[in-house]
Tab-separated table of C-alpha atoms in Angstrom:
chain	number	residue	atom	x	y	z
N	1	UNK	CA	-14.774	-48.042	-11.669
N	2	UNK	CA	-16.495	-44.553	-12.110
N	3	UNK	CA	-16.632	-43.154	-15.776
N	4	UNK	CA	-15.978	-39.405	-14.701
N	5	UNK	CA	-13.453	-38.783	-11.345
N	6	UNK	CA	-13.287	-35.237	-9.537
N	7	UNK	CA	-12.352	-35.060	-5.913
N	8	UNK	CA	-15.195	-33.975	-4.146
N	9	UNK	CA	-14.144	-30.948	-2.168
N	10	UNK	CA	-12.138	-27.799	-3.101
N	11	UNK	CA	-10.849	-24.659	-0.712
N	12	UNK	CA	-9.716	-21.666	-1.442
N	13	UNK	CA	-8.918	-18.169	-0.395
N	14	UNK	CA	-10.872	-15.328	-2.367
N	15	UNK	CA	-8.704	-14.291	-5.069
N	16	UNK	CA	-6.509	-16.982	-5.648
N	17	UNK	CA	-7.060	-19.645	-8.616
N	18	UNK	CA	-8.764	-22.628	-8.510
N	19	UNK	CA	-8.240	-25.733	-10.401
N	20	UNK	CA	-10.989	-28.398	-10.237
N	21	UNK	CA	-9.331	-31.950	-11.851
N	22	UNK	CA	-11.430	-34.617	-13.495
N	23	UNK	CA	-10.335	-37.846	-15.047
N	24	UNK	CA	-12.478	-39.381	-17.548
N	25	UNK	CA	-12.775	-42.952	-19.601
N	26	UNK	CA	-13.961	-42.890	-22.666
N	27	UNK	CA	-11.408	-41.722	-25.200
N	28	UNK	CA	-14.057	-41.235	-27.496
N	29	UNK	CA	-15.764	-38.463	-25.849
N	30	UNK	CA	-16.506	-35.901	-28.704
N	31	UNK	CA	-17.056	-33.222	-26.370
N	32	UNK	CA	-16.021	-32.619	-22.824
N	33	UNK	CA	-17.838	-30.417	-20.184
N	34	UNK	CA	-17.870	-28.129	-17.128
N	35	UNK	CA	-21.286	-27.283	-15.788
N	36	UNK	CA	-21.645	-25.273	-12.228
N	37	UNK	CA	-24.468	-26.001	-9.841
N	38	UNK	CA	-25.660	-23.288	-7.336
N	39	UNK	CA	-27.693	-24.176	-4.398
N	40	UNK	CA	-31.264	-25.052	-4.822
N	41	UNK	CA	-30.618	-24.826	-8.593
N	42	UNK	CA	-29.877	-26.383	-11.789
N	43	UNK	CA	-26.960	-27.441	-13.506
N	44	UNK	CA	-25.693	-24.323	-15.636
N	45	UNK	CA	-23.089	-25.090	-18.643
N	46	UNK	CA	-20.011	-23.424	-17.996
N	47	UNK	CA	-17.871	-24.188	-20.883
N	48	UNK	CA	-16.861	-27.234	-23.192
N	49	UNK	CA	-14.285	-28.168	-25.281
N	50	UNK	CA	-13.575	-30.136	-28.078
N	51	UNK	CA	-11.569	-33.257	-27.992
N	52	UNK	CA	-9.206	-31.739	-30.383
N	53	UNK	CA	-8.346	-29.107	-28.199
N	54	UNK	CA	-6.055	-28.828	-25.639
N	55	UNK	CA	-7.061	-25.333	-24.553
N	56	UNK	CA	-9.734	-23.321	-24.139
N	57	UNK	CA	-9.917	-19.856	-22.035
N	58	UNK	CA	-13.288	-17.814	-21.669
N	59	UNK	CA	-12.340	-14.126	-19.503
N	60	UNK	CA	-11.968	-15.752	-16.478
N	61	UNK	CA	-12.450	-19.807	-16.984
N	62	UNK	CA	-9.333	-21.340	-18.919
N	63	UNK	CA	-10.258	-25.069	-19.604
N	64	UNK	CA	-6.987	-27.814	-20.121
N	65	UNK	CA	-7.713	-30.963	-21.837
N	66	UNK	CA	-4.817	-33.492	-21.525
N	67	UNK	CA	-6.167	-36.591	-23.974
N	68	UNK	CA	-3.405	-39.174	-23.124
N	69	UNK	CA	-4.002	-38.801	-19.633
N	70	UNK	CA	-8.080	-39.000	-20.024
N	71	UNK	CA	-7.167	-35.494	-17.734
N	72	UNK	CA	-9.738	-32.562	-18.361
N	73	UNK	CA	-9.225	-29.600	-15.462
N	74	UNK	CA	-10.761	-26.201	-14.780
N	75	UNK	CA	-8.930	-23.209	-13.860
N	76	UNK	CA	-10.918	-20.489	-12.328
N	77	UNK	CA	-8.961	-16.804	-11.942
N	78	UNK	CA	-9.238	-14.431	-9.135
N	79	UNK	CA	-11.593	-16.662	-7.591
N	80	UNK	CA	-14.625	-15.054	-6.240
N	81	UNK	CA	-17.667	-16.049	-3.249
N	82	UNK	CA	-19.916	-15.984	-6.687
N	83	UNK	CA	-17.682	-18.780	-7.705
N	84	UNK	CA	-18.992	-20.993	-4.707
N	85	UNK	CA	-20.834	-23.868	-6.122
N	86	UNK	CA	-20.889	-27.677	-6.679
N	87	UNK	CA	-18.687	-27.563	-10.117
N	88	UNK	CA	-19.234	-30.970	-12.547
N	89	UNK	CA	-17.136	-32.465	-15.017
N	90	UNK	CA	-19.684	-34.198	-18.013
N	91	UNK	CA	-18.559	-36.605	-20.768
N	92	UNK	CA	-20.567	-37.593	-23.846
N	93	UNK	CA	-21.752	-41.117	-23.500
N	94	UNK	CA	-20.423	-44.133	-24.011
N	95	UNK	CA	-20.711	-45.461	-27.579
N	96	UNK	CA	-21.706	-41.743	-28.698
N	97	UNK	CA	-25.162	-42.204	-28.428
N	98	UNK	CA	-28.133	-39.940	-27.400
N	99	UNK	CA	-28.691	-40.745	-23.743
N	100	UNK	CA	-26.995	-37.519	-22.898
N	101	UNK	CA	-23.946	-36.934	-20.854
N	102	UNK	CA	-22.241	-39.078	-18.210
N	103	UNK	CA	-21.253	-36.581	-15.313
N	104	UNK	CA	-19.079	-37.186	-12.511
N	105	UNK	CA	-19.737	-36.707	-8.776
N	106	UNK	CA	-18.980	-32.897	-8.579
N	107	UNK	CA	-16.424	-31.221	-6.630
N	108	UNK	CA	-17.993	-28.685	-4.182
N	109	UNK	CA	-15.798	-25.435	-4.348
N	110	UNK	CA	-15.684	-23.429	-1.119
N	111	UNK	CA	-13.886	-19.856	-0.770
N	112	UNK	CA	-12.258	-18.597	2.355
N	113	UNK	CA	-12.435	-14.539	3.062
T	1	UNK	CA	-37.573	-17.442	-23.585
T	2	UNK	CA	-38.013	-19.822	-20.460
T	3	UNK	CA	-35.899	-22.917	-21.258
T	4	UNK	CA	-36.749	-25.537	-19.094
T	5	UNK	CA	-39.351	-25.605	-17.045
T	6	UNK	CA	-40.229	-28.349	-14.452
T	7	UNK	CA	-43.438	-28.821	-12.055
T	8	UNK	CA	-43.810	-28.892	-9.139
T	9	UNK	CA	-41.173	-27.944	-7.715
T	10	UNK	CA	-41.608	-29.688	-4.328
T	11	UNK	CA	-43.470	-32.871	-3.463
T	12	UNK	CA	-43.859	-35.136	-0.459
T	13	UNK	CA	-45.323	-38.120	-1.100
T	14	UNK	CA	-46.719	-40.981	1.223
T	15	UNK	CA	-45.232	-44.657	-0.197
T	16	UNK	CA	-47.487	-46.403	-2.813
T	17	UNK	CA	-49.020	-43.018	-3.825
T	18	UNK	CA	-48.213	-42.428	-7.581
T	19	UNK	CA	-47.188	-38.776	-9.284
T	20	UNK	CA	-46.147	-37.255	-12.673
T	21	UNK	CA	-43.427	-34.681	-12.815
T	22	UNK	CA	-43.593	-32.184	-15.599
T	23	UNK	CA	-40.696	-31.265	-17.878
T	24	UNK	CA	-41.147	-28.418	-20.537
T	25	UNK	CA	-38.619	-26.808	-22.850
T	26	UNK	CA	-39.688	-23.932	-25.211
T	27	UNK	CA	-35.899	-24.579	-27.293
T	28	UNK	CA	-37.166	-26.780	-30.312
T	29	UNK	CA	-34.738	-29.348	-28.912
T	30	UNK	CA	-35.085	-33.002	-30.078
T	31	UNK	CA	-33.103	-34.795	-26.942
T	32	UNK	CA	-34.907	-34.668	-23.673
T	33	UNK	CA	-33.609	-36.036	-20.480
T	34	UNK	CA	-34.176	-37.214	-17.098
T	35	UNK	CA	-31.629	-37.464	-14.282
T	36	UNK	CA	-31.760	-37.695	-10.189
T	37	UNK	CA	-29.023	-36.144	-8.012
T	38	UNK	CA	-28.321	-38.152	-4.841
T	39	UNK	CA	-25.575	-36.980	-2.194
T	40	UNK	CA	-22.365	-38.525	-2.982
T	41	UNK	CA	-24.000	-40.217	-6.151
T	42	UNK	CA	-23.727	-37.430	-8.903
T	43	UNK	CA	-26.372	-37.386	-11.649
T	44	UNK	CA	-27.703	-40.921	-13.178
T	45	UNK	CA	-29.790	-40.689	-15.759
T	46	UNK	CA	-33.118	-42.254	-15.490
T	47	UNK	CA	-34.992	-42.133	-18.943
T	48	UNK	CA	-34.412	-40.009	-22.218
T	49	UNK	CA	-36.120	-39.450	-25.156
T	50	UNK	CA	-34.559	-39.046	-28.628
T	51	UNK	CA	-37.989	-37.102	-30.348
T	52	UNK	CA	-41.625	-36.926	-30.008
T	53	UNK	CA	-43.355	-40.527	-29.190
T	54	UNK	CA	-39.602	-42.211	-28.451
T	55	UNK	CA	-38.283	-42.871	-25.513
T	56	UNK	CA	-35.725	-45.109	-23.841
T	57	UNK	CA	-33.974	-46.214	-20.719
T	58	UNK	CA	-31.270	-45.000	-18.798
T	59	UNK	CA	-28.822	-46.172	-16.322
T	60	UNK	CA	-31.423	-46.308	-12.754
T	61	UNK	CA	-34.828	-46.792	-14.979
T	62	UNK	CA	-36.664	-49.004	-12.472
T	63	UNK	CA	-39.830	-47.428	-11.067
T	64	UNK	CA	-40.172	-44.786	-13.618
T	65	UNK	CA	-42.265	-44.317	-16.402
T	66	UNK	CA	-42.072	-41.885	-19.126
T	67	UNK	CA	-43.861	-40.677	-22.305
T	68	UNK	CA	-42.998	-37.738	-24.799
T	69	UNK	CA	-46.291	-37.059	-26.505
T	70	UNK	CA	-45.595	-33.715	-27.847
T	71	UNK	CA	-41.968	-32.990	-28.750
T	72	UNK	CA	-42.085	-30.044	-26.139
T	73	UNK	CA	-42.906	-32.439	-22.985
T	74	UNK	CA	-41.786	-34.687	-21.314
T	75	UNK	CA	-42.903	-36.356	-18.390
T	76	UNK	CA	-42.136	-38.769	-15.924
T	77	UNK	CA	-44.147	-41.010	-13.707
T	78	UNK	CA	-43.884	-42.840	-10.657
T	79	UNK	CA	-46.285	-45.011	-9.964
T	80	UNK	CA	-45.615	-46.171	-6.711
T	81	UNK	CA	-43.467	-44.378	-4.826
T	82	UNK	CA	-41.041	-45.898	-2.724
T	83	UNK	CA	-38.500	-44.622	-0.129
T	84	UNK	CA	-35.568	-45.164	-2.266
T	85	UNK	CA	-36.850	-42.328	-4.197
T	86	UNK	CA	-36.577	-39.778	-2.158
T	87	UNK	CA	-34.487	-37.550	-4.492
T	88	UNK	CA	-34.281	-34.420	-6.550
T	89	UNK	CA	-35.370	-34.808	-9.942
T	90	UNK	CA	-33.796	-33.063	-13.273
T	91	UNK	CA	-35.177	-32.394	-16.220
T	92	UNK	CA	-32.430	-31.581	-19.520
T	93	UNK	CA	-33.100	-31.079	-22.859
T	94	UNK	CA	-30.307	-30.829	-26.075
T	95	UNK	CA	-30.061	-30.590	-29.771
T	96	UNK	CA	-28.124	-33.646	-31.241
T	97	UNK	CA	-25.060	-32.313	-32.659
T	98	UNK	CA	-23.096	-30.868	-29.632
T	99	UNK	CA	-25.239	-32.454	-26.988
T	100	UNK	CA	-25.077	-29.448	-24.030
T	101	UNK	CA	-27.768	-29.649	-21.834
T	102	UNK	CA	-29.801	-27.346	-20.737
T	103	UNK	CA	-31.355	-27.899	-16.988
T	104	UNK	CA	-34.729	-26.864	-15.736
T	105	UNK	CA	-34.331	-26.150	-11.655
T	106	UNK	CA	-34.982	-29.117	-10.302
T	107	UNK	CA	-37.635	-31.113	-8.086
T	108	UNK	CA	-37.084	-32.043	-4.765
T	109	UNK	CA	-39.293	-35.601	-3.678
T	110	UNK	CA	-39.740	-37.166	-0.206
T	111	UNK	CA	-41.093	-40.259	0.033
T	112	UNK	CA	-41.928	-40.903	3.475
């Protein structure tokens, strides 16, 4: 199976939360990831967290890491149309090494008026 | 400070022609990084490169070739293009320690 799991679409109304779920495998991961893709564009880093966190928040982004459940999820506050965007969940490799991050297939984020 | 930096930015090749695509970061970083980004396929990492004159495969390395002459550059080569790679192409670049990418914008191949 997949390394990294997000469901690929997300709606919701302008001003409402959104939370963008992602399962991942390795329980090794040092690091865990949310990067946010506009169109036409590259990946941007949102926010990380360690694996010895459960919780990070950053103004509007609040990140929950869950490590028994391989769970890592997004929350996004007062969600707004700038907040449209393909959003990606990223682990550190397998085995720790250097070939970067393993990312999973992105869950596009859509926001109804 | 421009980051990453990838040329061109579109391509079309015919199939069989061959091409480089440029990657340059301006961070000091030692990691550098290629991915593609299919529809419904994510990002899969084609080759990376560890530091200057190193480089290694990744998980769809077939049809690619890469070097990392200076430690700023890093490019990637196809040398006969095929269909199949019809794709947009990501460069990334990191330090070691915390491993967060940084992206250039992307180029977007046709191979027709």
């Amino acid at each position: 199976g997949e390394d990294v799991e997000q469901s690929l679409f997300l709606s919701v109304r302008e001003g409402d939360s959104s939370v963008i779920n992602c399962t991942y495998t390795d329980s090794s991961s040092t690091y865990l990831y949310w990067y946010k893709q506009e169109p036409g564009a590259g990946l941007q880093l949102l926010t990380y967290i360690f694996s010895n966190m459960d919780m990070k928040q950053d103004q509007r982004l609040t990140v929950l890491l869950n490590k028994k459940d391989k769970h890592l999820s997004l929350r996004i506050a007062d969600t707004q149309t700038g907040d449209s965007a393909i959003y990606f969940c990223a682990e550190t490799s397998r085995g720790g090494g250097a070939d970067g991050l393993t990312f999973g297939k992105g869950t596009h984020l859509i926001i109804q008026p | 400070n421009a980051g990453v930096t990838q040329t061109p930015k579109f391509r079309v090749l015919k199939t069989g022609q061959s091409m480089t695509l440029l990657c340059a970061q301006d961070m000091n970083h030692e990691y550098m990084y290629w991915y593609r980004q299919d529809p419904g396929m994510g990002l899969r990492l084609i080759h990376y490169s560890v530091g200057e004159g190193t480089t290694a495969k990744g998980e769809v390395p077939d049809g690619y070739n890469v070097s990392r002459l200076k430690k700023q550059n890093f490019l990637l080569g196809l040398e006969s293009a095929a269909p199949s790679q019809t794709s947009v192409y990501f460069c990334a670049s990191s330090y070691y320690v915390e491993r967060k990418l940084f992206f250039g914008s992307g180029t977007q191949l046709s191979v027709l």
